[in-house]
mmCIF file of C-alpha atoms in Angstrom:
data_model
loop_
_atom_site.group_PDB
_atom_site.id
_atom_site.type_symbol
_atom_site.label_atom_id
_atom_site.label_comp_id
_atom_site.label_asym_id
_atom_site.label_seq_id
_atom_site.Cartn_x
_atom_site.Cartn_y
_atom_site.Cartn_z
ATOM 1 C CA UNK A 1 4.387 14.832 -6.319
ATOM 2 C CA UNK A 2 2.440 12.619 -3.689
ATOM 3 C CA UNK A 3 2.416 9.449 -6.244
ATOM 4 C CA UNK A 4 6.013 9.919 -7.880
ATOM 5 C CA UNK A 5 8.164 11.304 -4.380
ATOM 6 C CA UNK A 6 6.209 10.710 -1.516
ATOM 7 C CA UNK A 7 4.169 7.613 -1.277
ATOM 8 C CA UNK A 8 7.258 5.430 -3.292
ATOM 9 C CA UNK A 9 8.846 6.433 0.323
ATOM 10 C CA UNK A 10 6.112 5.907 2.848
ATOM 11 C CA UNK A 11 5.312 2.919 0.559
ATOM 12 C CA UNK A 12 8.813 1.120 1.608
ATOM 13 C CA UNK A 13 8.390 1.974 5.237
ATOM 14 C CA UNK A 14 5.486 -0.502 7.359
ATOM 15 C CA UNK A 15 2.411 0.618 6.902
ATOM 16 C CA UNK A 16 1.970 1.520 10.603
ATOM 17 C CA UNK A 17 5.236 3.432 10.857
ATOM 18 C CA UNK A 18 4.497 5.061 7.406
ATOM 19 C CA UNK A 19 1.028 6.111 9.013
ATOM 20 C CA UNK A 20 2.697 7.627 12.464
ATOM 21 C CA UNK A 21 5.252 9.478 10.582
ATOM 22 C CA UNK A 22 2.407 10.921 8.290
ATOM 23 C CA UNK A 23 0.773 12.442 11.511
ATOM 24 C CA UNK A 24 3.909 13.304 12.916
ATOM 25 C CA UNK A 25 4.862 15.391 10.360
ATOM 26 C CA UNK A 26 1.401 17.047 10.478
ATOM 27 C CA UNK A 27 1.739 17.490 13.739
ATOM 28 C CA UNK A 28 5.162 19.569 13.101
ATOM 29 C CA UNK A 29 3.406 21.351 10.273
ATOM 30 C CA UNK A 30 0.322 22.837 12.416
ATOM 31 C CA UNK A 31 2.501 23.664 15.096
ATOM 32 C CA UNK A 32 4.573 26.641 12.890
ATOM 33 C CA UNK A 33 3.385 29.836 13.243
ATOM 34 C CA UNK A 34 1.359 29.937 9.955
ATOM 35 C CA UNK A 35 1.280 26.078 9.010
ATOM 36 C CA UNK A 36 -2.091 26.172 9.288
ATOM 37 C CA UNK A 37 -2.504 28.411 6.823
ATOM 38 C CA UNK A 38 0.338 27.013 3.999
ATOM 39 C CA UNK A 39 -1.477 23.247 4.137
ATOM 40 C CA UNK A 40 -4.858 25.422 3.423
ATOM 41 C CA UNK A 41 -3.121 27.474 0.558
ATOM 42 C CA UNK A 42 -1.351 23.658 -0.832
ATOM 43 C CA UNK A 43 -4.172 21.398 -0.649
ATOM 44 C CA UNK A 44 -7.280 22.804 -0.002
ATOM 45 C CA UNK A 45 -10.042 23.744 -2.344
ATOM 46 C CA UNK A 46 -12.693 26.633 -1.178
ATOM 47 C CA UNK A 47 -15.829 27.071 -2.867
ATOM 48 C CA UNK A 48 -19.625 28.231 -1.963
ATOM 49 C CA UNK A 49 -20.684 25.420 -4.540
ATOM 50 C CA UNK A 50 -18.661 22.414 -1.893
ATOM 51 C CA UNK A 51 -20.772 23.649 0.826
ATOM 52 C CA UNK A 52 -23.426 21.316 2.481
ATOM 53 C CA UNK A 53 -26.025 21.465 5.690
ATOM 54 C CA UNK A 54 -26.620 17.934 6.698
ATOM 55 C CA UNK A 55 -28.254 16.532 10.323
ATOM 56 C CA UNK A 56 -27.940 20.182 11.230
ATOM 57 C CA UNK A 57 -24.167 20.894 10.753
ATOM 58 C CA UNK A 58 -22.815 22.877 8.079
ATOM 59 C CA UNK A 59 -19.906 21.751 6.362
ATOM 60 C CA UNK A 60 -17.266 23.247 4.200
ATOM 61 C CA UNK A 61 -17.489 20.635 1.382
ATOM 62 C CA UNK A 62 -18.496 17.196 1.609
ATOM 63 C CA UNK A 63 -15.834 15.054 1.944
ATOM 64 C CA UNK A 64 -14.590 13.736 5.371
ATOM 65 C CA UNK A 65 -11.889 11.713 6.801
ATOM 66 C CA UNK A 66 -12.866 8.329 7.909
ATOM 67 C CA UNK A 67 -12.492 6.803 11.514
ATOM 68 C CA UNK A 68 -8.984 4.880 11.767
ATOM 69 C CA UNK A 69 -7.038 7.606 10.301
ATOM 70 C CA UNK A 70 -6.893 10.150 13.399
ATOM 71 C CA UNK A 71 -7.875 7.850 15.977
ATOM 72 C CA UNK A 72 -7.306 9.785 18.984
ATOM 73 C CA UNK A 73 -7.641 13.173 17.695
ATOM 74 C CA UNK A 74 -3.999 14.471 17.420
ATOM 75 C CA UNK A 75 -4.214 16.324 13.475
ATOM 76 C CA UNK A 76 -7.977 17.189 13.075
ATOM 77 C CA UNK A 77 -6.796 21.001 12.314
ATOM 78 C CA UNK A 78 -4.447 19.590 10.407
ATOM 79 C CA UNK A 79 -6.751 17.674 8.221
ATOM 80 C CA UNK A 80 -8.785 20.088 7.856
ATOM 81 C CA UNK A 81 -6.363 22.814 6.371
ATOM 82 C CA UNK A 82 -5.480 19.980 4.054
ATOM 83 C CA UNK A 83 -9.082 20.032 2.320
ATOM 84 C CA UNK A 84 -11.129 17.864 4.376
ATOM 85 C CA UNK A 85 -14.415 19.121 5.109
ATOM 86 C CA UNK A 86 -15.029 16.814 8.323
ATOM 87 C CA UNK A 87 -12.797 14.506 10.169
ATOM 88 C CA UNK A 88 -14.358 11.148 12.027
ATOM 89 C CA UNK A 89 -11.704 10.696 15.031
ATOM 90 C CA UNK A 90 -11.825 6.951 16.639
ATOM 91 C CA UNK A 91 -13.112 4.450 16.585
ATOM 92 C CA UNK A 92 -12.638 5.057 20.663
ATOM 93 C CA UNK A 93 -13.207 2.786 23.736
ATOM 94 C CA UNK A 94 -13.818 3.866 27.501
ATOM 95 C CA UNK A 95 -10.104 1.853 27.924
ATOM 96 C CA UNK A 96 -7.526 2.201 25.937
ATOM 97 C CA UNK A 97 -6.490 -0.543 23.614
ATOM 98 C CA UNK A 98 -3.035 -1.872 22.742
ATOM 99 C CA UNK A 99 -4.848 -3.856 19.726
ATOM 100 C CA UNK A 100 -3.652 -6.756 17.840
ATOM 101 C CA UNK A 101 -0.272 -8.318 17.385
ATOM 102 C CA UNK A 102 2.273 -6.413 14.644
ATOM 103 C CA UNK A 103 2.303 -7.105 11.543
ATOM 104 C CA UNK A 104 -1.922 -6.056 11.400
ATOM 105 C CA UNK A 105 -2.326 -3.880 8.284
ATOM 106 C CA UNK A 106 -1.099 -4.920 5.041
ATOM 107 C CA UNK A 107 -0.979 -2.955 1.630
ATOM 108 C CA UNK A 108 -2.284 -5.100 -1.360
ATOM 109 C CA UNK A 109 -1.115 -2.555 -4.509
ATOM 110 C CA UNK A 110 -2.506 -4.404 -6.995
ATOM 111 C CA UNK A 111 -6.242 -4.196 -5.730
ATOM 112 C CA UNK A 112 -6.019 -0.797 -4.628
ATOM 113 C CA UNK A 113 -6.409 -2.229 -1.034
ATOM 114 C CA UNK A 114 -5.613 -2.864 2.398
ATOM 115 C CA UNK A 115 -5.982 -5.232 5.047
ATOM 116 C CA UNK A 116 -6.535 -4.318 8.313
ATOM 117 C CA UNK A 117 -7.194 -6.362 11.799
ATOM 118 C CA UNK A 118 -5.825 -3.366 14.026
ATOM 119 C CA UNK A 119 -8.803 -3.986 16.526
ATOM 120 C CA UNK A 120 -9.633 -0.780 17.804
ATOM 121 C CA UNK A 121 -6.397 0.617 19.278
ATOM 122 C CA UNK A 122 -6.501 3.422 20.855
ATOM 123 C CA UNK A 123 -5.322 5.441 23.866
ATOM 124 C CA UNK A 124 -9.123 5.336 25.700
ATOM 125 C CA UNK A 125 -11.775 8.032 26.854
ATOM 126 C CA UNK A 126 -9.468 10.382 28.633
ATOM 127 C CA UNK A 127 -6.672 10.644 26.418
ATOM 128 C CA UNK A 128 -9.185 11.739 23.312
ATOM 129 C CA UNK A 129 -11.316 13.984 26.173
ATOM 130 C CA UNK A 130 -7.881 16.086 26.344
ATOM 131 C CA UNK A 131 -7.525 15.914 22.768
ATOM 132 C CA UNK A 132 -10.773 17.407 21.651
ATOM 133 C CA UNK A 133 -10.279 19.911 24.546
ATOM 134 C CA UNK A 134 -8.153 21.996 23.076
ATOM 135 C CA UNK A 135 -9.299 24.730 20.677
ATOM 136 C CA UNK A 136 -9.866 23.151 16.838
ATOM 137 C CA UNK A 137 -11.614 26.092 14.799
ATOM 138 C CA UNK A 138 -14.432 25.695 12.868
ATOM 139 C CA UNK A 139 -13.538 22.000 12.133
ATOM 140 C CA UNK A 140 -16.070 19.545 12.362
ATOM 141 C CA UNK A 141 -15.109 16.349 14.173
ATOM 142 C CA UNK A 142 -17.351 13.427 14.380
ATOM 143 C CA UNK A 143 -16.538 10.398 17.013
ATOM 144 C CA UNK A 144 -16.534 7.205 16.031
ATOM 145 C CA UNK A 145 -17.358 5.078 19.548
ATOM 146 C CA UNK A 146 -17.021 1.388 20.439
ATOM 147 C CA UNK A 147 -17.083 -0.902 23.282
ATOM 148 C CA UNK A 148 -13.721 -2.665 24.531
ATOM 149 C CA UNK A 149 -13.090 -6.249 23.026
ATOM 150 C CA UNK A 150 -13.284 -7.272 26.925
ATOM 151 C CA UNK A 151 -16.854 -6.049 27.741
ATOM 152 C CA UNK A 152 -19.312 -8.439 27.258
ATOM 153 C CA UNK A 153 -21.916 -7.910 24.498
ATOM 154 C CA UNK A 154 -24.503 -7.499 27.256
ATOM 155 C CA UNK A 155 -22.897 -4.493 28.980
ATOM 156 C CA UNK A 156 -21.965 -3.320 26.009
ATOM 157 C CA UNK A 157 -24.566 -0.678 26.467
ATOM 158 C CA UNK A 158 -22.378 1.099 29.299
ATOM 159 C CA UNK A 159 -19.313 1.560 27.570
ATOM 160 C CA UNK A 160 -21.412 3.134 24.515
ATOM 161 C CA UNK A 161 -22.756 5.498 26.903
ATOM 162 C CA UNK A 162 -19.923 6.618 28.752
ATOM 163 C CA UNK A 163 -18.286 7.410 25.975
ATOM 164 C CA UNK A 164 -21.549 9.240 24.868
ATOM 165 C CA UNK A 165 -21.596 11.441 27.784
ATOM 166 C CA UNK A 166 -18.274 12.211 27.914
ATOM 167 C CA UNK A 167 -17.803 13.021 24.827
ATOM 168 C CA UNK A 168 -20.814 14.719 23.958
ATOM 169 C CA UNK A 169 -19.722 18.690 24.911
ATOM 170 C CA UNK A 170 -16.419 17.950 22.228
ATOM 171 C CA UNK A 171 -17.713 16.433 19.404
ATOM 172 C CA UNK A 172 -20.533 17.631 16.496
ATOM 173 C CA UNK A 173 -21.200 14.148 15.649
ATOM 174 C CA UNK A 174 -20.915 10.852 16.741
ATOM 175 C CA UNK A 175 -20.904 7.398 15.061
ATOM 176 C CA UNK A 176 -21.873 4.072 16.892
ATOM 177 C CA UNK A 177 -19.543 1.457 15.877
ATOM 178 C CA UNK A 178 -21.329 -1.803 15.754
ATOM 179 C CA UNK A 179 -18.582 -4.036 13.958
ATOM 180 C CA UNK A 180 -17.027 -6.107 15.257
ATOM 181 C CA UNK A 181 -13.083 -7.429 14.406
ATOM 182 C CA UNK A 182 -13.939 -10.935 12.910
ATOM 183 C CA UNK A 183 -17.380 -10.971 11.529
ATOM 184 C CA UNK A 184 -18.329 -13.809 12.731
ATOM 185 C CA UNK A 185 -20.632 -12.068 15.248
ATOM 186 C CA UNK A 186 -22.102 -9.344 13.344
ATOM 187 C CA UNK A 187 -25.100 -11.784 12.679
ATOM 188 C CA UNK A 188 -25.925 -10.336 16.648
ATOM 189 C CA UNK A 189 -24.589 -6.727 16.959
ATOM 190 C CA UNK A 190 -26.481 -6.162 13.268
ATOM 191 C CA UNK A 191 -30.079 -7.416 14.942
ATOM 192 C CA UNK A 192 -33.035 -4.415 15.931
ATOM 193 C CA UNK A 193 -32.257 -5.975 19.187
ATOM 194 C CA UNK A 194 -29.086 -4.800 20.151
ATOM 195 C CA UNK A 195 -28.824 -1.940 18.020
ATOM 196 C CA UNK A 196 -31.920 -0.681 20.282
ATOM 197 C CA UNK A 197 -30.273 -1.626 23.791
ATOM 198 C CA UNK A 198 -26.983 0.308 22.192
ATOM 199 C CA UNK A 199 -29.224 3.372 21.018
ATOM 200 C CA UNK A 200 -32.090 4.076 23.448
ATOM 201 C CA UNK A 201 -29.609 5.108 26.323
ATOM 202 C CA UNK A 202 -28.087 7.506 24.007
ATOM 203 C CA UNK A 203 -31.710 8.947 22.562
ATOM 204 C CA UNK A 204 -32.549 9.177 26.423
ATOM 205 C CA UNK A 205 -29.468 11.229 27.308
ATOM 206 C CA UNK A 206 -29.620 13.633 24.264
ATOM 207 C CA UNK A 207 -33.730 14.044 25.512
ATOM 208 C CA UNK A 208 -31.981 16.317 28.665
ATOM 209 C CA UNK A 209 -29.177 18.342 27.094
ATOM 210 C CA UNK A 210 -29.322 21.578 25.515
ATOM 211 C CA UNK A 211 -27.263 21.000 22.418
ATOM 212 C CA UNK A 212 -27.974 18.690 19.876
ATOM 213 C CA UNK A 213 -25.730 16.175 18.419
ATOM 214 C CA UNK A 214 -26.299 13.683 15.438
ATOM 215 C CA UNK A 215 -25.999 10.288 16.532
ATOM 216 C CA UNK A 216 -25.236 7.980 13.590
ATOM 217 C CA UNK A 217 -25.162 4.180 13.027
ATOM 218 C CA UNK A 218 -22.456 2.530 11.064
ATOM 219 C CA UNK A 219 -22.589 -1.177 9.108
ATOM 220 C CA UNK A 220 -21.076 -3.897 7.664
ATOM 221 C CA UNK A 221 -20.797 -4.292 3.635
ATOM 222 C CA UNK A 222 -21.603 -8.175 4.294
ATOM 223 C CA UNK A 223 -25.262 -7.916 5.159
ATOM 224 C CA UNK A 224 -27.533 -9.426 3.557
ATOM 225 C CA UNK A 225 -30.070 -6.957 1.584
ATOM 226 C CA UNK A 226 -32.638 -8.026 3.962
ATOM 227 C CA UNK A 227 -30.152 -7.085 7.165
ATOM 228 C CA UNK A 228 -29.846 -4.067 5.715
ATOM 229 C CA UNK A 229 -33.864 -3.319 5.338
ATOM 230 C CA UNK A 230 -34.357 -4.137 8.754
ATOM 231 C CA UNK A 231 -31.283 -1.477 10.058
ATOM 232 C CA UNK A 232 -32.944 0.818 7.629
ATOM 233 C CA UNK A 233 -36.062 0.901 9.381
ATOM 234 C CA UNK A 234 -34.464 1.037 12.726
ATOM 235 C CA UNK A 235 -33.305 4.547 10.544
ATOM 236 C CA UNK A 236 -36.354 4.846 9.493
ATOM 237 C CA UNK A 237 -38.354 4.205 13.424
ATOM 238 C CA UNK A 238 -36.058 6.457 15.864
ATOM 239 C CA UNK A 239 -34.848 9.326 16.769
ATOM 240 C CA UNK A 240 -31.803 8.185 14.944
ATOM 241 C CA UNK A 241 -30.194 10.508 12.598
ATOM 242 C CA UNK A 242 -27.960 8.975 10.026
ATOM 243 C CA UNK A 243 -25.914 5.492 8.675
ATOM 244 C CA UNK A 244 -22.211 5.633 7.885
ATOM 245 C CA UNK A 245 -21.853 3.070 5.059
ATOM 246 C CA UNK A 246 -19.930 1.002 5.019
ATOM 247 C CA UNK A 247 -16.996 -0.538 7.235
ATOM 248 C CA UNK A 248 -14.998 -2.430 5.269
ATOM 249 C CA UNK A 249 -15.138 -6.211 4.396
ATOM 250 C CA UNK A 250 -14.177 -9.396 5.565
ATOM 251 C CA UNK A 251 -14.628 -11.302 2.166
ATOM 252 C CA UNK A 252 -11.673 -11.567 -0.344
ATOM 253 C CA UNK A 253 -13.262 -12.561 -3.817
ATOM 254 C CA UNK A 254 -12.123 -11.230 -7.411
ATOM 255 C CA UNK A 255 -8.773 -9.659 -5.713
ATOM 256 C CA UNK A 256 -5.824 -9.698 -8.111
ATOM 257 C CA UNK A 257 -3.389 -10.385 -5.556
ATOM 258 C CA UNK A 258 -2.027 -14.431 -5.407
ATOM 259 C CA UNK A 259 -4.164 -16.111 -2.974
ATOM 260 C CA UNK A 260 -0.873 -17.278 -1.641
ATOM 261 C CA UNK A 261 -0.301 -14.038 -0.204
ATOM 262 C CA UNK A 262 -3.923 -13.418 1.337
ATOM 263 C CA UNK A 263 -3.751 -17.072 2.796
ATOM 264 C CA UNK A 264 -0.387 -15.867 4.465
ATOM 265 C CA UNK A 265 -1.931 -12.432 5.662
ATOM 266 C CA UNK A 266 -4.658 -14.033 7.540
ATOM 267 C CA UNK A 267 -8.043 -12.131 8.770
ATOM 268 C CA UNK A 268 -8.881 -8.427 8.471
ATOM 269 C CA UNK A 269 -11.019 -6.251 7.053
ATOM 270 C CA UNK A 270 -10.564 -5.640 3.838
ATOM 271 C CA UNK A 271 -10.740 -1.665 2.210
ATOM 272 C CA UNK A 272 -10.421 0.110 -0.925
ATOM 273 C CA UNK A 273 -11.234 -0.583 -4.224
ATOM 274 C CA UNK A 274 -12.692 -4.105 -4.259
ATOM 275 C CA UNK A 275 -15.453 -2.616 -1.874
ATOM 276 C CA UNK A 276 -16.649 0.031 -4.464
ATOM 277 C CA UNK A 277 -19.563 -1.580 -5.799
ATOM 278 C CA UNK A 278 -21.047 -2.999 -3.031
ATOM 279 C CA UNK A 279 -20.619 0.349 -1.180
ATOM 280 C CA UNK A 280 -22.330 2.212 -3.939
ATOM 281 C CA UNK A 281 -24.924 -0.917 -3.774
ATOM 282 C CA UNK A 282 -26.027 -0.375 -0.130
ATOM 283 C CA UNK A 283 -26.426 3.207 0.187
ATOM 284 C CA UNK A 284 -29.070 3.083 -2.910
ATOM 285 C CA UNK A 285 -30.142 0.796 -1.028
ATOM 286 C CA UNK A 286 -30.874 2.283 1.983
ATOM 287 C CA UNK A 287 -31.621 5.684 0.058
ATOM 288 C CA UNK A 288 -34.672 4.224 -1.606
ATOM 289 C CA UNK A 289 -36.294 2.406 1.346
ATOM 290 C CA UNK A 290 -35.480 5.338 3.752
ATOM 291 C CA UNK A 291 -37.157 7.752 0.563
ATOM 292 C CA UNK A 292 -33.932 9.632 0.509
ATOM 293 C CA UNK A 293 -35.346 11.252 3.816
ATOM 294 C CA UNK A 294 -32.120 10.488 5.995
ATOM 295 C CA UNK A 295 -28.580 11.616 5.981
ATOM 296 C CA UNK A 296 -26.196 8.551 4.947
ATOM 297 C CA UNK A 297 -22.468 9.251 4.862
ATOM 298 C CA UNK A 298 -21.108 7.004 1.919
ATOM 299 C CA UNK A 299 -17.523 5.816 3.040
ATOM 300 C CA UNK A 300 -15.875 1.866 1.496
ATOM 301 C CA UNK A 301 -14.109 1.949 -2.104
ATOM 302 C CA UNK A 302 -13.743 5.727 -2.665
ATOM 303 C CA UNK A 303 -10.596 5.576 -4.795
ATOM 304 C CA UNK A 304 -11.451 8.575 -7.734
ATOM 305 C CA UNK A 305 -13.556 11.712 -7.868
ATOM 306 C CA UNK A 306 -15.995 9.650 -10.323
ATOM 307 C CA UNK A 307 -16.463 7.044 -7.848
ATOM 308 C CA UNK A 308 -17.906 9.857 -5.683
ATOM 309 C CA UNK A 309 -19.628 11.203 -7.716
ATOM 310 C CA UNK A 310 -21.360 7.664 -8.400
ATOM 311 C CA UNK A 311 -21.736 7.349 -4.439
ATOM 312 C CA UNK A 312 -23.360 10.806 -4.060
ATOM 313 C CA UNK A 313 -25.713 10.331 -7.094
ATOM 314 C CA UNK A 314 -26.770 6.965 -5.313
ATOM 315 C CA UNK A 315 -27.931 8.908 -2.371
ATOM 316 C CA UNK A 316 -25.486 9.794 0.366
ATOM 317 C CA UNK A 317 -25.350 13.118 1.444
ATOM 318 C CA UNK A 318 -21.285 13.504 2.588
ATOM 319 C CA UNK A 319 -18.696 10.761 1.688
ATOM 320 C CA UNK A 320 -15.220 9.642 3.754
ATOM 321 C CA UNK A 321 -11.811 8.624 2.561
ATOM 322 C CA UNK A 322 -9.486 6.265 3.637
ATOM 323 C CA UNK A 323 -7.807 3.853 1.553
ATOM 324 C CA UNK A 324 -8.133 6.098 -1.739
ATOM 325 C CA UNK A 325 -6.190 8.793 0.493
ATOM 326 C CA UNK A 326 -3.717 6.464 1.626
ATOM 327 C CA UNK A 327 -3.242 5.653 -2.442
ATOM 328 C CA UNK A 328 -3.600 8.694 -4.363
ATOM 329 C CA UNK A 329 -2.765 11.129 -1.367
ATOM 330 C CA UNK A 330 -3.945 14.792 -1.140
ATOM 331 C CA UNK A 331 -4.527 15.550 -4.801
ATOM 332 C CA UNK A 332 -7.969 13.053 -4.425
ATOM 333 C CA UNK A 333 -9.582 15.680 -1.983
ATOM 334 C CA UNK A 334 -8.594 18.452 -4.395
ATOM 335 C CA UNK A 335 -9.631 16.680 -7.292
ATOM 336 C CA UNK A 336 -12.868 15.309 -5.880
ATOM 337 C CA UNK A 337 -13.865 19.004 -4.672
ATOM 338 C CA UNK A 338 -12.869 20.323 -7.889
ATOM 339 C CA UNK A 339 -15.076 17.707 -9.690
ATOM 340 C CA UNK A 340 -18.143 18.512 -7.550
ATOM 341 C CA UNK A 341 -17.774 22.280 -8.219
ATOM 342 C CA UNK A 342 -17.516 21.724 -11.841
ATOM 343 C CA UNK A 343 -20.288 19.475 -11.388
ATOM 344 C CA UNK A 344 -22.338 22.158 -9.671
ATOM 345 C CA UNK A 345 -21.646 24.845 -12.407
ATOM 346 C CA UNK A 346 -22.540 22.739 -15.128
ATOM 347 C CA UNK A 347 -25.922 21.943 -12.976
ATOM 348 C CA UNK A 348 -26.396 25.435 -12.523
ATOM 349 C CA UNK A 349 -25.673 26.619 -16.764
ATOM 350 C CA UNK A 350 -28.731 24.025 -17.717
ATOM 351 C CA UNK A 351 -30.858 25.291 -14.699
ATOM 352 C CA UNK A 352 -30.289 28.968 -16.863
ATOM 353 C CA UNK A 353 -30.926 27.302 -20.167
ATOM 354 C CA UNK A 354 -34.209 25.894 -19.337
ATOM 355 C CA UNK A 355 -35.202 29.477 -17.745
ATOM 356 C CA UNK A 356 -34.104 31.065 -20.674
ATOM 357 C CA UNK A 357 -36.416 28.822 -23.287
ATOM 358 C CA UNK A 358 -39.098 28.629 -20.575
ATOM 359 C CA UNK A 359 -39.352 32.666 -21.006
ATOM 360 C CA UNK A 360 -38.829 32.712 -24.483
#
């Protein structure tokens, strides 16, 4: 229904206002008596076989919502009772954020893509401290945090931290934000250097309180191998717990759209299918050299339940959606949850056959 009715609508409308009247309507949903529950009994897919314990939280099944979707927390519930097993709200700043200029995210159907240079709009600190305020279940939200475009990249330390503390009663994860909108400085916020004067405040914080909660880093796809070693052992040498992999990616080779048309869109990230591979690429990656010892969160390129199934198999431990659930809608949570408990019976029918000989 999503592919034939819905998104042929939402696909006419800008992607922006598509995107608000998407949580609007949410929004209207959770707020019937009983909404809740009909999006759960719709979309959602319950088994023992989905669930996972990872950096200490325990999650319904393994697939999350990526930052950029619910930026400032208004349809986690929502989200949830439509199959998600996490939601990543943000990315936020201690200010809010107006963004770019309009037009700033463009659909490119014929990669399986979209370009986005929304720069981190959001309605600030206070506006998400109200949100996660209010009661949200047993969902697990995660918050993605960044410094405003204004602060200089020497106090960018502060804003990460206020956000931190702020934050940190609310939220069961967070996710450091080190990207940056035009990638032409992630050469600096990618260094051991500044990843450590972002991180040690927030290690030094956690040291006094007496909950825990997961701090984790995430990258760029365009780092070199090498970059990527070096943030591994950052992973590797502190008390941090986990890498979300990866943003998305400012390079535009073998798309299938004219290069006309991505000449006239301009800069942006770029997400969805073309990123795939090199997603895939870099959490092996950091899987082997971190000897599969660390949480990573796989998110870039998930489009089908077989490309997480490739993504899990290279080593992360949960995955996020975005563009794949902008394309193929709620039916790719169900099917990818569906997959992994098929997955998990067949595992467990050849863990019985082997016993079975074994004894024989």
């Amino acid at each position: 229904m999503y592919r034939t009715l819905i998104r042929p609508i939402l696909f006419r409308l800008p992607i922006e206002r598509a995107h608000r009247t998407v949580l609007r309507l949410l929004r209207v949903a959770g707020a019937f008596p009983g909404g809740h529950w009909l999006l759960e009994r719709c979309c959602a897919v319950r088994h023992p076989a989905l669930e996972r314990e990872v950096f200490g939280v325990r999650f319904r099944n393994p697939v999350g919502i990526a930052a950029g979707f619910d930026c400032d927390a208004e349809v986690c519930r929502e989200l949830e009772a439509m199959g998600f097993g996490f939601v990543e709200t943000g990315t936020v700043t201690p200010r809010p954020q107006p963004g770019n200029p309009r037009p700033r995210i463009f659909r490119l159907p014929k990669d399986g893509a979209l370009i986005n240079r929304v720069g981190l709009a959001n309605r600030g600190l206070e506006y998400m401290i109200r949100r996660l305020r209010r009661p949200h279940g047993d969902t697990i939200v995660g918050c993605n945090i960044g410094k405003n475009p204004a602060t200089a990249p020497e106090n960018a330390g502060a804003d990460y931290l206020k956000l931190f503390r702020n934050l940190y009663q609310y939220a069961d994860y967070f996710t450091v934000n080190i990207s940056c909108g035009n990638g032409e400085c992630e050469s600096t916020t990618h260094t051991r250097e500044y990843i450590l004067r972002l991180l040690e405040p927030l290690f030094d914080f956690r040291r006094g309180q007496n909950q825990y909660r997961p701090i984790l880093l995430k990258i760029s796809p365009d780092l070199s191998d090498e970059a990527i070693d070096r943030i591994t052992d950052v992973l590797v040498e502190t008390p941090l717990d986990g890498i979300v992999a990866t943003n998305g990616t400012h390079r535009r080779e073998g798309l299938r759209t004219s290069p006309g048309v991505i000449e006239r869109i301009g800069a942006g990230r770029l997400s969805g299918a073309p990123l795939t591979q090199r997603s895939i690429e870099i959490v092996r990656r950091i899987h082997e050299r971190s000897g599969g010892a660390y949480p990573i969160i796989g998110s870039g390129g998930l489009m089908t339940a077989d490309d997480v199934r490739r993504m899990l198999a290279a080593g992360a431990d949960l995955v996020q959606l975005y563009t794949g659930y902008i394309y193929e809608g709620p039916r790719l949570v169900r099917d990818i949850c569906r997959a992994l408990i098929a997955d998990a019976g067949a595992a467990g029918e050849r863990t019985r056959e082997v016993r079975n000989s074994d004894e024989a």
